[in-house]
Amino acid sequence: MTPAPETIVLDRREQAESDLAGEIAALVRERGRIVLGLATGDTPTGLYRELARLRREKLLDCSRVVAFGLDEYLGLEPDDPRTFAGWIREKVLELLGIPEGSRHVPATDVPGDLTDVERCAAYERSIRDAGGIDLQILGIGRNGHIAFNEPPSTGDSRTRVVQLHPWTREDAAPVFGGLANVPTRAITMGIATILDAKRIRVLAFGSRKAAIVARALGGPIGPEVPASFLRGHADLRIWLDREAARELHSGRPVRP
Ligand code: PGA
């Protein structure tokens, strides 16, 4: 039987950010070394700010934390500030003091002239070699994607190259100064890669996520809503604000 995910609905997203930052800090205090899966986007930024605050106040020491990014655009120059690698470096890794040698991002992680398939396999290997992800931070896209696992994506998918969904490109258009400039391809951890994480912690905020949150948590589990596969995970916690949760138990049929 699929375990029921723990869903926490809060008035303010800051409460979720503080809860999750507290959990991460406690895990780091307990173990010293943990492997953390990092998400990008608007959703986790407040969480990273809160973690940075804990570090400034000497309540968090990330010197033994190992970090893995979920996904990356393909086709950008490595020093392009719009790469997820650049975003994660600036907004997370530097602020948290995660050491250079413990930072991993797909696409640029493995040097040399590897094929895409070899590059993806190498990323899977480096996650395994690190001992697997202890805690994966995750957002949900408007189309139900997790990382860049766009619909349809199968539950057994692994790190691979994907074509970006039109909604994903639309959402990224402002950052790229127009849809035409948004990359069409990306590399992403697969759904099975994400489900291998020991703990999965999901954040979703705002009314634009309400419909997809209802489908992911209340609709059928399958490739059309990649986030629905999360419900098969044994240690999943989801934080929503009231807006994101508003279609969850409304009694209205979940939209197909
Ligand atoms: P967002 O994206 O944080 O920019 O809303 C979430 C996601 O696509 O995972």
PDB file of C-alpha atoms and ligand atoms in Angstrom:
ATOM      1  CA  MET A   1       0.000   0.000   0.000  1.00  0.00           C
ATOM      2  CA  THR A   2       1.197   3.503  -0.780  1.00  0.00           C
ATOM      3  CA  PRO A   3       2.025   5.319   2.469  1.00  0.00           C
ATOM      4  CA  ALA A   4       0.131   8.572   2.961  1.00  0.00           C
ATOM      5  CA  PRO A   5       2.531  11.487   2.586  1.00  0.00           C
ATOM      6  CA  GLU A   6       2.737  13.861   5.476  1.00  0.00           C
ATOM      7  CA  THR A   7       1.229  17.125   4.235  1.00  0.00           C
ATOM      8  CA  ILE A   8       1.552  20.257   6.323  1.00  0.00           C
ATOM      9  CA  VAL A   9      -0.504  23.315   5.449  1.00  0.00           C
ATOM     10  CA  LEU A  10       0.662  26.618   6.923  1.00  0.00           C
ATOM     11  CA  ASP A  11      -0.496  30.215   6.806  1.00  0.00           C
ATOM     12  CA  ARG A  12       2.882  31.562   5.784  1.00  0.00           C
ATOM     13  CA  ARG A  13       5.636  30.069   3.670  1.00  0.00           C
ATOM     14  CA  GLU A  14       8.216  31.347   6.160  1.00  0.00           C
ATOM     15  CA  GLN A  15       6.921  28.784   8.668  1.00  0.00           C
ATOM     16  CA  ALA A  16       7.638  25.985   6.191  1.00  0.00           C
ATOM     17  CA  GLU A  17      11.076  27.383   5.408  1.00  0.00           C
ATOM     18  CA  SER A  18      11.929  27.609   9.068  1.00  0.00           C
ATOM     19  CA  ASP A  19      10.617  24.051   9.778  1.00  0.00           C
ATOM     20  CA  LEU A  20      12.632  22.522   6.965  1.00  0.00           C
ATOM     21  CA  ALA A  21      15.770  24.563   7.714  1.00  0.00           C
ATOM     22  CA  GLY A  22      15.465  23.357  11.324  1.00  0.00           C
ATOM     23  CA  GLU A  23      15.228  19.742  10.194  1.00  0.00           C
ATOM     24  CA  ILE A  24      18.286  20.088   7.945  1.00  0.00           C
ATOM     25  CA  ALA A  25      20.305  21.839  10.660  1.00  0.00           C
ATOM     26  CA  ALA A  26      19.374  19.109  13.172  1.00  0.00           C
ATOM     27  CA  LEU A  27      20.437  16.393  10.735  1.00  0.00           C
ATOM     28  CA  VAL A  28      23.767  18.123  10.108  1.00  0.00           C
ATOM     29  CA  ARG A  29      24.326  18.566  13.863  1.00  0.00           C
ATOM     30  CA  GLU A  30      23.570  14.894  14.461  1.00  0.00           C
ATOM     31  CA  ARG A  31      25.656  13.443  11.612  1.00  0.00           C
ATOM     32  CA  GLY A  32      28.160  16.122  10.563  1.00  0.00           C
ATOM     33  CA  ARG A  33      28.330  14.793   7.037  1.00  0.00           C
ATOM     34  CA  ILE A  34      25.090  14.625   5.088  1.00  0.00           C
ATOM     35  CA  VAL A  35      24.359  14.460   1.369  1.00  0.00           C
ATOM     36  CA  LEU A  36      21.868  17.150   0.431  1.00  0.00           C
ATOM     37  CA  GLY A  37      19.897  17.319  -2.823  1.00  0.00           C
ATOM     38  CA  LEU A  38      19.376  20.929  -3.916  1.00  0.00           C
ATOM     39  CA  ALA A  39      16.485  22.355  -5.924  1.00  0.00           C
ATOM     40  CA  THR A  40      16.574  25.655  -7.830  1.00  0.00           C
ATOM     41  CA  GLY A  41      13.806  28.160  -8.548  1.00  0.00           C
ATOM     42  CA  ASP A  42      11.746  30.646  -6.611  1.00  0.00           C
ATOM     43  CA  THR A  43      10.320  27.994  -4.270  1.00  0.00           C
ATOM     44  CA  PRO A  44      13.417  27.121  -2.187  1.00  0.00           C
ATOM     45  CA  THR A  45      15.029  30.579  -2.036  1.00  0.00           C
ATOM     46  CA  GLY A  46      13.567  31.467   1.363  1.00  0.00           C
ATOM     47  CA  LEU A  47      14.737  28.114   2.729  1.00  0.00           C
ATOM     48  CA  TYR A  48      18.295  28.820   1.574  1.00  0.00           C
ATOM     49  CA  ARG A  49      18.151  32.291   3.136  1.00  0.00           C
ATOM     50  CA  GLU A  50      17.045  30.711   6.408  1.00  0.00           C
ATOM     51  CA  LEU A  51      19.858  28.127   6.254  1.00  0.00           C
ATOM     52  CA  ALA A  52      22.338  30.946   5.585  1.00  0.00           C
ATOM     53  CA  ARG A  53      21.000  32.779   8.651  1.00  0.00           C
ATOM     54  CA  LEU A  54      21.488  29.670  10.798  1.00  0.00           C
ATOM     55  CA  ARG A  55      25.059  29.446   9.502  1.00  0.00           C
ATOM     56  CA  ARG A  56      25.760  33.118  10.285  1.00  0.00           C
ATOM     57  CA  GLU A  57      24.488  32.520  13.800  1.00  0.00           C
ATOM     58  CA  LYS A  58      26.805  29.513  14.110  1.00  0.00           C
ATOM     59  CA  LEU A  59      23.895  27.097  14.400  1.00  0.00           C
ATOM     60  CA  LEU A  60      24.820  25.279  11.189  1.00  0.00           C
ATOM     61  CA  ASP A  61      28.222  24.061   9.995  1.00  0.00           C
ATOM     62  CA  CYS A  62      28.154  22.808   6.396  1.00  0.00           C
ATOM     63  CA  SER A  63      31.874  22.059   6.120  1.00  0.00           C
ATOM     64  CA  ARG A  64      31.117  18.347   5.737  1.00  0.00           C
ATOM     65  CA  VAL A  65      27.917  18.656   3.717  1.00  0.00           C
ATOM     66  CA  VAL A  66      27.956  17.209   0.197  1.00  0.00           C
ATOM     67  CA  ALA A  67      25.546  18.764  -2.299  1.00  0.00           C
ATOM     68  CA  PHE A  68      23.993  17.524  -5.536  1.00  0.00           C
ATOM     69  CA  GLY A  69      21.949  19.712  -7.880  1.00  0.00           C
ATOM     70  CA  LEU A  70      18.873  18.214  -9.496  1.00  0.00           C
ATOM     71  CA  ASP A  71      19.096  19.514 -13.023  1.00  0.00           C
ATOM     72  CA  GLU A  72      20.684  21.895 -15.522  1.00  0.00           C
ATOM     73  CA  TYR A  73      19.943  23.556 -18.838  1.00  0.00           C
ATOM     74  CA  LEU A  74      21.914  22.358 -21.819  1.00  0.00           C
ATOM     75  CA  GLY A  75      23.283  24.758 -24.400  1.00  0.00           C
ATOM     76  CA  LEU A  76      24.446  27.572 -22.118  1.00  0.00           C
ATOM     77  CA  GLU A  77      28.088  28.567 -21.677  1.00  0.00           C
ATOM     78  CA  PRO A  78      29.428  27.253 -18.328  1.00  0.00           C
ATOM     79  CA  ASP A  79      29.941  30.806 -17.018  1.00  0.00           C
ATOM     80  CA  ASP A  80      26.438  31.962 -18.035  1.00  0.00           C
ATOM     81  CA  PRO A  81      24.802  33.295 -14.818  1.00  0.00           C
ATOM     82  CA  ARG A  82      21.520  31.686 -15.875  1.00  0.00           C
ATOM     83  CA  THR A  83      22.872  28.168 -15.463  1.00  0.00           C
ATOM     84  CA  PHE A  84      21.501  26.377 -12.417  1.00  0.00           C
ATOM     85  CA  ALA A  85      25.115  25.679 -11.459  1.00  0.00           C
ATOM     86  CA  GLY A  86      25.715  29.450 -11.240  1.00  0.00           C
ATOM     87  CA  TRP A  87      22.449  30.002  -9.366  1.00  0.00           C
ATOM     88  CA  ILE A  88      23.216  27.268  -6.831  1.00  0.00           C
ATOM     89  CA  ARG A  89      26.784  28.514  -6.371  1.00  0.00           C
ATOM     90  CA  GLU A  90      25.640  32.055  -5.604  1.00  0.00           C
ATOM     91  CA  LYS A  91      22.463  31.393  -3.629  1.00  0.00           C
ATOM     92  CA  VAL A  92      23.363  28.225  -1.763  1.00  0.00           C
ATOM     93  CA  LEU A  93      26.870  26.808  -1.887  1.00  0.00           C
ATOM     94  CA  GLU A  94      28.782  30.016  -1.145  1.00  0.00           C
ATOM     95  CA  LEU A  95      26.319  31.218   1.494  1.00  0.00           C
ATOM     96  CA  LEU A  96      26.317  27.880   3.273  1.00  0.00           C
ATOM     97  CA  GLY A  97      30.071  27.321   2.968  1.00  0.00           C
ATOM     98  CA  ILE A  98      29.763  23.947   1.291  1.00  0.00           C
ATOM     99  CA  PRO A  99      33.342  23.068   0.257  1.00  0.00           C
ATOM    100  CA  GLU A 100      34.377  23.201  -3.425  1.00  0.00           C
ATOM    101  CA  GLY A 101      35.125  19.488  -3.595  1.00  0.00           C
ATOM    102  CA  SER A 102      31.677  18.583  -2.247  1.00  0.00           C
ATOM    103  CA  ARG A 103      29.634  20.442  -4.881  1.00  0.00           C
ATOM    104  CA  HIS A 104      28.036  18.470  -7.671  1.00  0.00           C
ATOM    105  CA  VAL A 105      25.838  19.642 -10.518  1.00  0.00           C
ATOM    106  CA  PRO A 106      24.751  17.658 -13.541  1.00  0.00           C
ATOM    107  CA  ALA A 107      26.228  18.462 -16.975  1.00  0.00           C
ATOM    108  CA  THR A 108      29.383  20.169 -15.781  1.00  0.00           C
ATOM    109  CA  ASP A 109      30.209  17.733 -13.006  1.00  0.00           C
ATOM    110  CA  VAL A 110      32.228  15.343 -15.112  1.00  0.00           C
ATOM    111  CA  PRO A 111      34.934  16.812 -17.330  1.00  0.00           C
ATOM    112  CA  GLY A 112      36.044  15.705 -20.751  1.00  0.00           C
ATOM    113  CA  ASP A 113      34.362  14.695 -23.951  1.00  0.00           C
ATOM    114  CA  LEU A 114      31.775  12.272 -22.617  1.00  0.00           C
ATOM    115  CA  THR A 115      28.577  11.544 -24.527  1.00  0.00           C
ATOM    116  CA  ASP A 116      25.334  12.647 -22.891  1.00  0.00           C
ATOM    117  CA  VAL A 117      24.600   9.058 -21.880  1.00  0.00           C
ATOM    118  CA  GLU A 118      28.035   8.641 -20.265  1.00  0.00           C
ATOM    119  CA  ARG A 119      27.683  11.998 -18.525  1.00  0.00           C
ATOM    120  CA  CYS A 120      24.312  10.991 -17.052  1.00  0.00           C
ATOM    121  CA  ALA A 121      25.617   7.600 -15.922  1.00  0.00           C
ATOM    122  CA  ALA A 122      28.609   9.330 -14.286  1.00  0.00           C
ATOM    123  CA  TYR A 123      26.262  11.607 -12.325  1.00  0.00           C
ATOM    124  CA  GLU A 124      24.280   8.621 -11.061  1.00  0.00           C
ATOM    125  CA  ARG A 125      27.569   7.002 -10.054  1.00  0.00           C
ATOM    126  CA  SER A 126      28.791  10.064  -8.180  1.00  0.00           C
ATOM    127  CA  ILE A 127      25.539  10.162  -6.169  1.00  0.00           C
ATOM    128  CA  ARG A 128      25.939   6.471  -5.312  1.00  0.00           C
ATOM    129  CA  ASP A 129      29.642   6.903  -4.477  1.00  0.00           C
ATOM    130  CA  ALA A 130      28.725   9.703  -2.064  1.00  0.00           C
ATOM    131  CA  GLY A 131      26.454   7.238  -0.240  1.00  0.00           C
ATOM    132  CA  GLY A 132      23.147   8.405  -1.755  1.00  0.00           C
ATOM    133  CA  ILE A 133      21.136  11.518  -0.983  1.00  0.00           C
ATOM    134  CA  ASP A 134      20.086  11.834   2.651  1.00  0.00           C
ATOM    135  CA  LEU A 135      17.605  14.649   2.135  1.00  0.00           C
ATOM    136  CA  GLN A 136      16.257  15.942  -1.156  1.00  0.00           C
ATOM    137  CA  ILE A 137      14.737  19.437  -1.313  1.00  0.00           C
ATOM    138  CA  LEU A 138      12.107  19.620  -4.038  1.00  0.00           C
ATOM    139  CA  GLY A 139       9.618  21.973  -5.681  1.00  0.00           C
ATOM    140  CA  ILE A 140       6.798  21.098  -8.064  1.00  0.00           C
ATOM    141  CA  GLY A 141       6.405  22.746 -11.477  1.00  0.00           C
ATOM    142  CA  ARG A 142       3.040  24.001 -12.717  1.00  0.00           C
ATOM    143  CA  ASN A 143       2.928  21.026 -15.080  1.00  0.00           C
ATOM    144  CA  GLY A 144       3.700  18.520 -12.321  1.00  0.00           C
ATOM    145  CA  HIS A 145       7.400  18.183 -13.074  1.00  0.00           C
ATOM    146  CA  ILE A 146       9.932  17.412 -10.367  1.00  0.00           C
ATOM    147  CA  ALA A 147      13.406  18.533 -11.380  1.00  0.00           C
ATOM    148  CA  PHE A 148      13.100  18.553 -15.192  1.00  0.00           C
ATOM    149  CA  ASN A 149      11.129  15.307 -15.303  1.00  0.00           C
ATOM    150  CA  GLU A 150       8.489  16.730 -17.604  1.00  0.00           C
ATOM    151  CA  PRO A 151       5.175  14.981 -18.221  1.00  0.00           C
ATOM    152  CA  PRO A 152       5.173  12.232 -19.332  1.00  0.00           C
ATOM    153  CA  SER A 153       8.063  10.785 -17.292  1.00  0.00           C
ATOM    154  CA  THR A 154       8.182   7.249 -16.002  1.00  0.00           C
ATOM    155  CA  GLY A 155       8.778   6.271 -12.403  1.00  0.00           C
ATOM    156  CA  ASP A 156      11.853   4.229 -13.328  1.00  0.00           C
ATOM    157  CA  SER A 157      13.611   7.115 -15.124  1.00  0.00           C
ATOM    158  CA  ARG A 158      17.231   7.916 -14.261  1.00  0.00           C
ATOM    159  CA  THR A 159      19.487  10.891 -14.965  1.00  0.00           C
ATOM    160  CA  ARG A 160      19.055  11.732 -18.648  1.00  0.00           C
ATOM    161  CA  VAL A 161      18.733  14.448 -21.264  1.00  0.00           C
ATOM    162  CA  VAL A 162      15.186  15.742 -21.780  1.00  0.00           C
ATOM    163  CA  GLN A 163      13.285  18.231 -23.940  1.00  0.00           C
ATOM    164  CA  LEU A 164      11.776  21.013 -21.864  1.00  0.00           C
ATOM    165  CA  HIS A 165       7.984  21.307 -21.687  1.00  0.00           C
ATOM    166  CA  PRO A 166       6.393  24.475 -23.158  1.00  0.00           C
ATOM    167  CA  TRP A 167       5.165  25.607 -19.684  1.00  0.00           C
ATOM    168  CA  THR A 168       8.629  25.173 -18.195  1.00  0.00           C
ATOM    169  CA  ARG A 169      10.126  27.313 -20.976  1.00  0.00           C
ATOM    170  CA  GLU A 170       7.338  29.884 -20.587  1.00  0.00           C
ATOM    171  CA  ASP A 171       8.020  30.146 -16.839  1.00  0.00           C
ATOM    172  CA  ALA A 172      11.736  30.653 -17.535  1.00  0.00           C
ATOM    173  CA  ALA A 173      11.205  33.231 -20.310  1.00  0.00           C
ATOM    174  CA  PRO A 174      11.516  36.366 -18.096  1.00  0.00           C
ATOM    175  CA  VAL A 175      14.958  35.275 -16.889  1.00  0.00           C
ATOM    176  CA  PHE A 176      16.098  34.709 -20.473  1.00  0.00           C
ATOM    177  CA  GLY A 177      14.565  37.911 -21.890  1.00  0.00           C
ATOM    178  CA  GLY A 178      12.010  36.055 -24.001  1.00  0.00           C
ATOM    179  CA  LEU A 179      10.844  32.547 -24.853  1.00  0.00           C
ATOM    180  CA  ALA A 180      13.060  32.269 -27.933  1.00  0.00           C
ATOM    181  CA  ASN A 181      16.187  32.464 -25.752  1.00  0.00           C
ATOM    182  CA  VAL A 182      15.153  29.717 -23.301  1.00  0.00           C
ATOM    183  CA  PRO A 183      17.096  26.473 -23.833  1.00  0.00           C
ATOM    184  CA  THR A 184      15.043  23.602 -25.230  1.00  0.00           C
ATOM    185  CA  ARG A 185      17.015  20.775 -23.614  1.00  0.00           C
ATOM    186  CA  ALA A 186      18.204  19.952 -20.117  1.00  0.00           C
ATOM    187  CA  ILE A 187      19.814  17.222 -18.062  1.00  0.00           C
ATOM    188  CA  THR A 188      17.899  16.013 -15.020  1.00  0.00           C
ATOM    189  CA  MET A 189      18.040  13.426 -12.286  1.00  0.00           C
ATOM    190  CA  GLY A 190      15.330  10.866 -13.031  1.00  0.00           C
ATOM    191  CA  ILE A 191      12.297  10.117 -10.914  1.00  0.00           C
ATOM    192  CA  ALA A 192      13.866   6.871  -9.677  1.00  0.00           C
ATOM    193  CA  THR A 193      17.031   8.830  -8.810  1.00  0.00           C
ATOM    194  CA  ILE A 194      14.969  11.251  -6.720  1.00  0.00           C
ATOM    195  CA  LEU A 195      12.990   8.447  -5.083  1.00  0.00           C
ATOM    196  CA  ASP A 196      16.275   6.856  -3.972  1.00  0.00           C
ATOM    197  CA  ALA A 197      16.791   9.792  -1.565  1.00  0.00           C
ATOM    198  CA  LYS A 198      16.295   8.725   2.044  1.00  0.00           C
ATOM    199  CA  ARG A 199      14.093  11.733   2.863  1.00  0.00           C
ATOM    200  CA  ILE A 200      12.192  13.879   0.359  1.00  0.00           C
ATOM    201  CA  ARG A 201      11.015  17.323   1.436  1.00  0.00           C
ATOM    202  CA  VAL A 202       8.701  19.223  -0.898  1.00  0.00           C
ATOM    203  CA  LEU A 203       7.691  22.880  -0.826  1.00  0.00           C
ATOM    204  CA  ALA A 204       4.851  24.376  -2.910  1.00  0.00           C
ATOM    205  CA  PHE A 205       3.545  27.892  -2.463  1.00  0.00           C
ATOM    206  CA  GLY A 206       0.976  30.121  -4.107  1.00  0.00           C
ATOM    207  CA  SER A 207      -2.290  29.726  -5.979  1.00  0.00           C
ATOM    208  CA  ARG A 208      -0.585  28.889  -9.275  1.00  0.00           C
ATOM    209  CA  LYS A 209       0.439  25.555  -7.742  1.00  0.00           C
ATOM    210  CA  ALA A 210      -3.018  24.690  -6.341  1.00  0.00           C
ATOM    211  CA  ALA A 211      -4.320  22.650  -9.284  1.00  0.00           C
ATOM    212  CA  ILE A 212      -1.166  20.624  -9.752  1.00  0.00           C
ATOM    213  CA  VAL A 213      -0.757  19.986  -6.013  1.00  0.00           C
ATOM    214  CA  ALA A 214      -4.313  18.563  -5.960  1.00  0.00           C
ATOM    215  CA  ARG A 215      -3.536  16.317  -8.929  1.00  0.00           C
ATOM    216  CA  ALA A 216      -0.166  15.216  -7.549  1.00  0.00           C
ATOM    217  CA  LEU A 217      -1.564  14.327  -4.132  1.00  0.00           C
ATOM    218  CA  GLY A 218      -5.111  13.295  -5.009  1.00  0.00           C
ATOM    219  CA  GLY A 219      -5.128  12.152  -8.637  1.00  0.00           C
ATOM    220  CA  PRO A 220      -3.864   8.979 -10.255  1.00  0.00           C
ATOM    221  CA  ILE A 221      -0.197   8.128  -9.843  1.00  0.00           C
ATOM    222  CA  GLY A 222       1.476   8.068 -13.252  1.00  0.00           C
ATOM    223  CA  PRO A 223       3.743   9.669 -15.871  1.00  0.00           C
ATOM    224  CA  GLU A 224       1.297  12.494 -16.716  1.00  0.00           C
ATOM    225  CA  VAL A 225       1.917  14.018 -13.272  1.00  0.00           C
ATOM    226  CA  PRO A 226       5.530  13.157 -12.439  1.00  0.00           C
ATOM    227  CA  ALA A 227       5.189  14.563  -8.889  1.00  0.00           C
ATOM    228  CA  SER A 228       2.502  11.935  -8.185  1.00  0.00           C
ATOM    229  CA  PHE A 229       5.262   9.277  -8.024  1.00  0.00           C
ATOM    230  CA  LEU A 230       6.474  10.900  -4.818  1.00  0.00           C
ATOM    231  CA  ARG A 231       3.507   9.328  -3.024  1.00  0.00           C
ATOM    232  CA  GLY A 232       5.313   5.981  -3.233  1.00  0.00           C
ATOM    233  CA  HIS A 233       8.160   7.268  -1.047  1.00  0.00           C
ATOM    234  CA  ALA A 234       8.399   6.087   2.554  1.00  0.00           C
ATOM    235  CA  ASP A 235       9.746   9.344   4.036  1.00  0.00           C
ATOM    236  CA  LEU A 236       8.038  12.216   2.264  1.00  0.00           C
ATOM    237  CA  ARG A 237       6.962  15.498   3.818  1.00  0.00           C
ATOM    238  CA  ILE A 238       5.194  18.255   1.903  1.00  0.00           C
ATOM    239  CA  TRP A 239       4.752  21.834   3.062  1.00  0.00           C
ATOM    240  CA  LEU A 240       2.055  23.960   1.416  1.00  0.00           C
ATOM    241  CA  ASP A 241       0.774  27.430   2.092  1.00  0.00           C
ATOM    242  CA  ARG A 242      -3.015  27.927   2.143  1.00  0.00           C
ATOM    243  CA  GLU A 243      -3.103  29.072  -1.501  1.00  0.00           C
ATOM    244  CA  ALA A 244      -1.264  26.017  -2.794  1.00  0.00           C
ATOM    245  CA  ALA A 245      -3.488  23.735  -0.675  1.00  0.00           C
ATOM    246  CA  ARG A 246      -6.792  25.280  -1.605  1.00  0.00           C
ATOM    247  CA  GLU A 247      -7.933  22.625  -4.120  1.00  0.00           C
ATOM    248  CA  LEU A 248      -6.790  19.699  -1.995  1.00  0.00           C
ATOM    249  CA  HIS A 249      -9.886  18.891  -0.010  1.00  0.00           C
ATOM    250  CA  SER A 250     -12.325  21.159  -1.754  1.00  0.00           C
ATOM    251  CA  GLY A 251     -14.637  18.295  -2.684  1.00  0.00           C
ATOM    252  CA  ARG A 252     -14.324  19.425  -6.285  1.00  0.00           C
ATOM    253  CA  PRO A 253     -13.215  16.742  -8.717  1.00  0.00           C
ATOM    254  CA  VAL A 254      -9.490  16.823  -9.377  1.00  0.00           C
ATOM    255  CA  ARG A 255      -8.959  18.256 -12.858  1.00  0.00           C
ATOM    256  CA  PRO A 256      -7.721  15.715 -15.403  1.00  0.00           C
TER     257      PRO A 256
HETATM  258  P1  PGA B   1       9.421  27.496  -9.045  1.00  0.00           P
HETATM  259  O1  PGA B   1       9.601  26.102  -9.786  1.00  0.00           O
HETATM  260  O2  PGA B   1      10.090  27.355  -7.742  1.00  0.00           O
HETATM  261  O3  PGA B   1      10.142  28.479  -9.906  1.00  0.00           O
HETATM  262  O4  PGA B   1       7.960  27.715  -8.948  1.00  0.00           O
HETATM  263  C1  PGA B   1       9.383  24.938  -9.100  1.00  0.00           C
HETATM  264  C2  PGA B   1       9.868  23.813  -9.963  1.00  0.00           C
HETATM  265  O5  PGA B   1       9.779  23.924 -11.177  1.00  0.00           O
HETATM  266  O6  PGA B   1      10.347  22.830  -9.407  1.00  0.00           O
END
